[in-house]
């Protein structure tokens, strides 16, 4: 079903985005992978070593409109179409509000919110023209309810929920589906943590989230899955 479709995945250097890249590649999807560091090229090399040849990598900042427009233009040049955008790139830090600097506040909004807006805006003209496309954003369960000591990050994910819900209604007449995947704690390198650390053994795993992306993107064209929420069973804060 996804074979020969084309996906742009942001934040594919490591963690959830990298696993999404591998799982979509296994479905026969051609990939344009974005990361802000040169590590993104390593993901591309690993995919090619595993036999997935239709992979382009772009060192680009999701918060930079010019760079993301260039990613879209080059993806169209290489692959001729864009079927799926996965807005996965995100950053987070967890501290009390009175210890949060204005620079930290701006940075987390730039990547997590502005980056999602820029990515969607960049692919929309093409998707509207084709009357087809799926835009999936990796948001968070803290886009649905609040936690202490994470106000800036939580605020970005609430913003992303609002943006995605509104956009979904705006573009459904063009056959474009917009949805969010909202995980609880996932074992990655997120917020300077270590993937595979023993205390995270009961957290969600990157492949749990990647499978949800494959499911959402594979939904029949007449169906919109607007939200998938995943929790580790052990998670202690409220499950909405
Ligand atoms: O985090 P991590 P995750 N432009 O740190 C890239 C959400 N989430 O996989 O830029 C472009 O391992 C960075 O690559 P690079 C979370 O909010 C997570 O866990 O090259 N790319 C790397 O590939 C986020 O939206 C948890 O260093 C940029 C990737 O982003 C998504 O899951 C829970 C960039 C981050 O990989 C993936 O996070 C939850 C930029 N400006 C939601 N800045 C969780 N892990 O517990 C960063 O509810 N990247």
Short mmCIF file of N, CA, C and O in Angstrom, two decimals, residues 60-142:
data_model
loop_
_atom_site.label_atom_id
_atom_site.label_comp_id
_atom_site.label_asym_id
_atom_site.label_seq_id
_atom_site.Cartn_x
_atom_site.Cartn_y
_atom_site.Cartn_z
N UNK A 60 19.40 20.11 7.62
CA UNK A 60 18.58 21.32 7.58
C UNK A 60 17.87 21.50 8.91
O UNK A 60 17.59 20.53 9.61
N UNK A 61 17.59 22.76 9.22
CA UNK A 61 16.91 23.10 10.47
C UNK A 61 15.42 23.27 10.18
O UNK A 61 15.04 24.09 9.34
N UNK A 62 14.58 22.50 10.87
CA UNK A 62 13.14 22.57 10.60
C UNK A 62 12.57 23.97 10.87
O UNK A 62 11.50 24.31 10.35
N UNK A 63 13.27 24.75 11.67
CA UNK A 63 12.77 26.09 12.00
C UNK A 63 13.13 27.12 10.93
O UNK A 63 12.76 28.29 11.03
N UNK A 64 13.89 26.68 9.92
CA UNK A 64 14.36 27.60 8.87
C UNK A 64 13.55 27.37 7.59
O UNK A 64 13.70 26.35 6.92
N UNK A 65 12.70 28.33 7.26
CA UNK A 65 11.77 28.15 6.15
C UNK A 65 12.51 27.94 4.81
O UNK A 65 12.13 27.07 4.02
N UNK A 66 13.56 28.72 4.61
CA UNK A 66 14.29 28.61 3.34
C UNK A 66 14.90 27.21 3.19
O UNK A 66 14.81 26.58 2.13
N UNK A 67 15.50 26.72 4.28
CA UNK A 67 16.12 25.38 4.21
C UNK A 67 15.06 24.30 3.97
O UNK A 67 15.27 23.36 3.20
N UNK A 68 13.91 24.42 4.62
CA UNK A 68 12.87 23.38 4.44
C UNK A 68 12.23 23.47 3.05
O UNK A 68 11.89 22.44 2.46
N UNK A 69 12.10 24.69 2.52
CA UNK A 69 11.60 24.81 1.14
C UNK A 69 12.57 24.13 0.17
O UNK A 69 12.16 23.50 -0.80
N UNK A 70 13.85 24.27 0.46
CA UNK A 70 14.88 23.64 -0.38
C UNK A 70 14.77 22.11 -0.28
O UNK A 70 14.89 21.40 -1.27
N UNK A 71 14.53 21.59 0.93
CA UNK A 71 14.35 20.14 1.12
C UNK A 71 13.19 19.66 0.25
O UNK A 71 13.29 18.64 -0.46
N UNK A 72 12.09 20.39 0.28
CA UNK A 72 10.91 19.99 -0.50
C UNK A 72 11.22 20.04 -2.00
O UNK A 72 10.92 19.10 -2.75
N UNK A 73 11.87 21.11 -2.43
CA UNK A 73 12.19 21.26 -3.86
C UNK A 73 13.10 20.12 -4.31
O UNK A 73 12.88 19.51 -5.38
N UNK A 74 14.12 19.81 -3.51
CA UNK A 74 15.07 18.75 -3.91
C UNK A 74 14.42 17.37 -3.86
O UNK A 74 14.75 16.49 -4.64
N UNK A 75 13.50 17.18 -2.90
CA UNK A 75 12.79 15.89 -2.82
C UNK A 75 11.93 15.70 -4.07
O UNK A 75 11.90 14.61 -4.67
N UNK A 76 11.27 16.76 -4.48
CA UNK A 76 10.44 16.67 -5.69
C UNK A 76 11.31 16.41 -6.92
O UNK A 76 10.94 15.64 -7.82
N UNK A 77 12.49 17.02 -6.93
CA UNK A 77 13.40 16.80 -8.07
C UNK A 77 13.87 15.35 -8.11
O UNK A 77 13.90 14.72 -9.15
N UNK A 78 14.18 14.80 -6.93
CA UNK A 78 14.70 13.42 -6.88
C UNK A 78 13.62 12.38 -7.09
O UNK A 78 13.83 11.38 -7.78
N UNK A 79 12.46 12.58 -6.45
CA UNK A 79 11.46 11.51 -6.39
C UNK A 79 10.14 11.84 -7.10
O UNK A 79 9.29 10.97 -7.26
N UNK A 80 9.95 13.12 -7.48
CA UNK A 80 8.79 13.50 -8.29
C UNK A 80 7.49 13.73 -7.54
O UNK A 80 6.54 14.26 -8.12
N UNK A 81 7.42 13.36 -6.29
CA UNK A 81 6.17 13.54 -5.53
C UNK A 81 6.49 13.47 -4.03
O UNK A 81 7.55 12.97 -3.63
N UNK A 82 5.55 13.96 -3.23
CA UNK A 82 5.65 13.80 -1.76
C UNK A 82 4.27 13.35 -1.28
O UNK A 82 3.28 14.04 -1.48
N UNK A 83 4.25 12.17 -0.68
CA UNK A 83 2.99 11.61 -0.18
C UNK A 83 2.82 11.81 1.32
O UNK A 83 1.69 11.91 1.80
N UNK A 84 3.94 11.78 2.03
CA UNK A 84 3.86 11.78 3.50
C UNK A 84 4.88 12.78 4.05
O UNK A 84 6.04 12.80 3.60
N UNK A 85 4.46 13.58 5.00
CA UNK A 85 5.41 14.37 5.80
C UNK A 85 5.29 13.89 7.24
O UNK A 85 4.18 13.88 7.79
N UNK A 86 6.40 13.50 7.83
CA UNK A 86 6.40 13.18 9.27
C UNK A 86 7.18 14.28 9.99
O UNK A 86 8.41 14.34 9.89
N UNK A 87 6.46 15.15 10.66
CA UNK A 87 7.08 16.20 11.49
C UNK A 87 7.44 15.55 12.82
O UNK A 87 6.62 15.47 13.73
N UNK A 88 8.66 15.07 12.90
CA UNK A 88 9.07 14.35 14.12
C UNK A 88 10.10 15.14 14.94
O UNK A 88 10.15 15.00 16.16
N UNK A 89 10.90 15.99 14.28
CA UNK A 89 11.97 16.70 15.00
C UNK A 89 11.39 17.44 16.19
O UNK A 89 10.36 18.11 16.08
N UNK A 90 12.05 17.32 17.31
CA UNK A 90 11.57 18.03 18.50
C UNK A 90 12.65 18.05 19.55
O UNK A 90 13.54 17.19 19.57
N UNK A 91 12.59 19.06 20.40
CA UNK A 91 13.52 19.15 21.53
C UNK A 91 12.70 19.37 22.80
O UNK A 91 11.54 19.76 22.73
N UNK A 92 13.32 19.11 23.93
CA UNK A 92 12.60 19.33 25.18
C UNK A 92 13.57 19.53 26.33
O UNK A 92 14.71 19.06 26.29
N UNK A 93 13.11 20.26 27.31
CA UNK A 93 13.83 20.32 28.58
C UNK A 93 12.78 20.45 29.66
O UNK A 93 11.65 20.88 29.41
N UNK A 94 13.15 20.05 30.83
CA UNK A 94 12.16 19.92 31.90
C UNK A 94 12.69 20.61 33.15
O UNK A 94 13.61 20.11 33.80
N UNK A 95 12.14 21.78 33.43
CA UNK A 95 12.57 22.56 34.60
C UNK A 95 11.45 23.52 34.99
O UNK A 95 10.55 23.78 34.17
N UNK A 96 11.49 24.05 36.20
CA UNK A 96 10.45 24.99 36.62
C UNK A 96 10.44 26.26 35.75
O UNK A 96 11.47 26.64 35.19
N UNK A 97 9.29 26.90 35.68
CA UNK A 97 9.13 28.10 34.84
C UNK A 97 10.12 29.19 35.24
O UNK A 97 10.74 29.83 34.38
N UNK A 98 10.30 29.40 36.55
CA UNK A 98 11.17 30.52 36.96
C UNK A 98 12.65 30.21 36.73
O UNK A 98 13.50 31.07 36.94
N UNK A 99 12.96 29.00 36.28
CA UNK A 99 14.35 28.68 35.91
C UNK A 99 14.51 28.57 34.39
O UNK A 99 15.56 28.21 33.88
N UNK A 100 13.42 28.85 33.66
CA UNK A 100 13.45 28.75 32.19
C UNK A 100 13.79 30.10 31.60
O UNK A 100 13.13 31.10 31.92
N UNK A 101 14.81 30.14 30.75
CA UNK A 101 15.21 31.42 30.16
C UNK A 101 14.35 31.72 28.93
O UNK A 101 13.77 30.80 28.33
N UNK A 102 14.30 32.96 28.56
CA UNK A 102 13.55 33.35 27.36
C UNK A 102 14.16 32.68 26.11
O UNK A 102 13.44 32.31 25.19
N UNK A 103 15.48 32.48 26.13
CA UNK A 103 16.14 31.81 24.99
C UNK A 103 15.67 30.36 24.88
O UNK A 103 15.41 29.86 23.79
N UNK A 104 15.56 29.68 26.03
CA UNK A 104 15.06 28.29 26.01
C UNK A 104 13.61 28.24 25.52
O UNK A 104 13.23 27.39 24.72
N UNK A 105 12.80 29.17 26.03
CA UNK A 105 11.39 29.25 25.61
C UNK A 105 11.29 29.42 24.10
O UNK A 105 10.56 28.71 23.42
N UNK A 106 12.09 30.38 23.57
CA UNK A 106 12.02 30.66 22.12
C UNK A 106 12.50 29.46 21.32
O UNK A 106 11.92 29.12 20.29
N UNK A 107 13.57 28.83 21.77
CA UNK A 107 14.17 27.72 21.01
C UNK A 107 13.19 26.55 20.91
O UNK A 107 13.02 25.95 19.84
N UNK A 108 12.55 26.20 22.03
CA UNK A 108 11.66 25.03 22.02
C UNK A 108 10.43 25.32 21.15
O UNK A 108 9.94 24.44 20.43
N UNK A 109 9.97 26.56 21.16
CA UNK A 109 8.85 26.92 20.26
C UNK A 109 9.30 26.94 18.79
O UNK A 109 8.54 26.52 17.91
N UNK A 110 10.53 27.40 18.56
CA UNK A 110 11.02 27.45 17.17
C UNK A 110 11.05 26.06 16.54
O UNK A 110 10.58 25.85 15.43
N UNK A 111 11.60 25.10 17.29
CA UNK A 111 11.74 23.75 16.72
C UNK A 111 10.39 23.03 16.73
O UNK A 111 9.94 22.51 15.71
N UNK A 112 9.72 23.01 17.87
CA UNK A 112 8.54 22.15 18.04
C UNK A 112 7.28 22.70 17.39
O UNK A 112 6.42 21.92 16.98
N UNK A 113 7.16 24.02 17.31
CA UNK A 113 5.92 24.60 16.77
C UNK A 113 6.18 25.23 15.40
O UNK A 113 5.57 24.84 14.40
N UNK A 114 7.13 26.18 15.36
CA UNK A 114 7.44 26.81 14.07
C UNK A 114 7.90 25.77 13.06
O UNK A 114 7.55 25.84 11.88
N UNK A 115 8.66 24.78 13.53
CA UNK A 115 9.14 23.73 12.63
C UNK A 115 8.01 22.94 12.00
O UNK A 115 8.06 22.58 10.82
N UNK A 116 6.97 22.67 12.79
CA UNK A 116 5.80 21.93 12.28
C UNK A 116 5.04 22.78 11.27
O UNK A 116 4.63 22.30 10.20
N UNK A 117 4.87 24.05 11.57
CA UNK A 117 4.20 24.99 10.65
C UNK A 117 4.97 25.07 9.33
O UNK A 117 4.39 24.95 8.25
N UNK A 118 6.28 25.26 9.43
CA UNK A 118 7.10 25.42 8.22
C UNK A 118 7.07 24.16 7.38
O UNK A 118 6.92 24.21 6.15
N UNK A 119 7.19 23.00 8.04
CA UNK A 119 7.18 21.74 7.28
C UNK A 119 5.87 21.55 6.54
O UNK A 119 5.84 21.23 5.35
N UNK A 120 4.76 21.77 7.26
CA UNK A 120 3.44 21.60 6.63
C UNK A 120 3.27 22.60 5.49
O UNK A 120 2.84 22.24 4.38
N UNK A 121 3.62 23.85 5.76
CA UNK A 121 3.44 24.90 4.74
C UNK A 121 4.25 24.57 3.48
O UNK A 121 3.80 24.82 2.36
N UNK A 122 5.42 23.99 3.69
CA UNK A 122 6.30 23.71 2.55
C UNK A 122 5.73 22.62 1.63
O UNK A 122 5.93 22.67 0.41
N UNK A 123 5.04 21.63 2.21
CA UNK A 123 4.53 20.53 1.36
C UNK A 123 3.10 20.79 0.84
O UNK A 123 2.65 20.13 -0.09
N UNK A 124 2.39 21.71 1.46
CA UNK A 124 0.97 21.86 1.13
C UNK A 124 0.67 22.21 -0.33
O UNK A 124 -0.25 21.63 -0.92
N UNK A 125 1.42 23.15 -0.95
CA UNK A 125 1.07 23.45 -2.35
C UNK A 125 1.10 22.21 -3.24
O UNK A 125 0.19 21.98 -4.04
N UNK A 126 2.13 21.37 -3.05
CA UNK A 126 2.25 20.14 -3.84
C UNK A 126 1.12 19.17 -3.50
O UNK A 126 0.50 18.60 -4.40
N UNK A 127 0.85 18.98 -2.21
CA UNK A 127 -0.21 18.03 -1.81
C UNK A 127 -1.58 18.52 -2.28
O UNK A 127 -2.41 17.73 -2.71
N UNK A 128 -1.80 19.82 -2.20
CA UNK A 128 -3.10 20.37 -2.66
C UNK A 128 -3.27 20.13 -4.16
O UNK A 128 -4.34 19.75 -4.62
N UNK A 129 -2.20 20.35 -4.89
CA UNK A 129 -2.26 20.16 -6.34
C UNK A 129 -2.58 18.70 -6.69
O UNK A 129 -3.37 18.43 -7.58
N UNK A 130 -1.98 17.78 -5.92
CA UNK A 130 -2.22 16.35 -6.19
C UNK A 130 -3.50 15.84 -5.55
O UNK A 130 -3.88 14.70 -5.74
N UNK A 131 -4.10 16.67 -4.71
CA UNK A 131 -5.29 16.27 -3.94
C UNK A 131 -5.04 14.99 -3.15
O UNK A 131 -5.86 14.07 -3.12
N UNK A 132 -3.89 14.95 -2.50
CA UNK A 132 -3.51 13.76 -1.75
C UNK A 132 -2.32 14.07 -0.85
O UNK A 132 -1.46 14.88 -1.21
N UNK A 133 -2.27 13.43 0.30
CA UNK A 133 -1.10 13.60 1.16
C UNK A 133 -1.48 13.32 2.61
O UNK A 133 -2.64 13.41 3.00
N UNK A 134 -0.46 12.95 3.38
CA UNK A 134 -0.67 12.70 4.81
C UNK A 134 0.41 13.43 5.59
O UNK A 134 1.60 13.27 5.31
N UNK A 135 -0.02 14.24 6.53
CA UNK A 135 0.92 14.99 7.38
C UNK A 135 0.76 14.47 8.81
O UNK A 135 -0.30 14.61 9.41
N UNK A 136 1.83 13.86 9.31
CA UNK A 136 1.78 13.26 10.64
C UNK A 136 2.78 14.00 11.53
O UNK A 136 3.95 14.15 11.16
N UNK A 137 2.32 14.44 12.67
CA UNK A 137 3.23 15.11 13.60
C UNK A 137 3.38 14.27 14.86
O UNK A 137 2.38 13.82 15.44
N UNK A 138 4.63 14.05 15.25
CA UNK A 138 4.89 13.37 16.52
C UNK A 138 4.79 14.44 17.61
O UNK A 138 5.70 15.24 17.79
N UNK A 139 3.66 14.45 18.26
CA UNK A 139 3.42 15.42 19.33
C UNK A 139 3.76 14.74 20.66
O UNK A 139 4.86 14.21 20.82
N UNK A 140 2.83 14.68 21.58
CA UNK A 140 3.12 14.08 22.87
C UNK A 140 1.84 13.91 23.66
O UNK A 140 0.86 14.63 23.41
N UNK A 141 1.85 13.00 24.63
CA UNK A 141 0.68 12.95 25.51
C UNK A 141 0.58 14.23 26.33
O UNK A 141 -0.51 14.60 26.77
N UNK A 142 1.70 14.96 26.50
CA UNK A 142 1.60 16.24 27.21
C UNK A 142 1.07 17.35 26.29
O UNK A 142 1.06 18.51 26.69
#
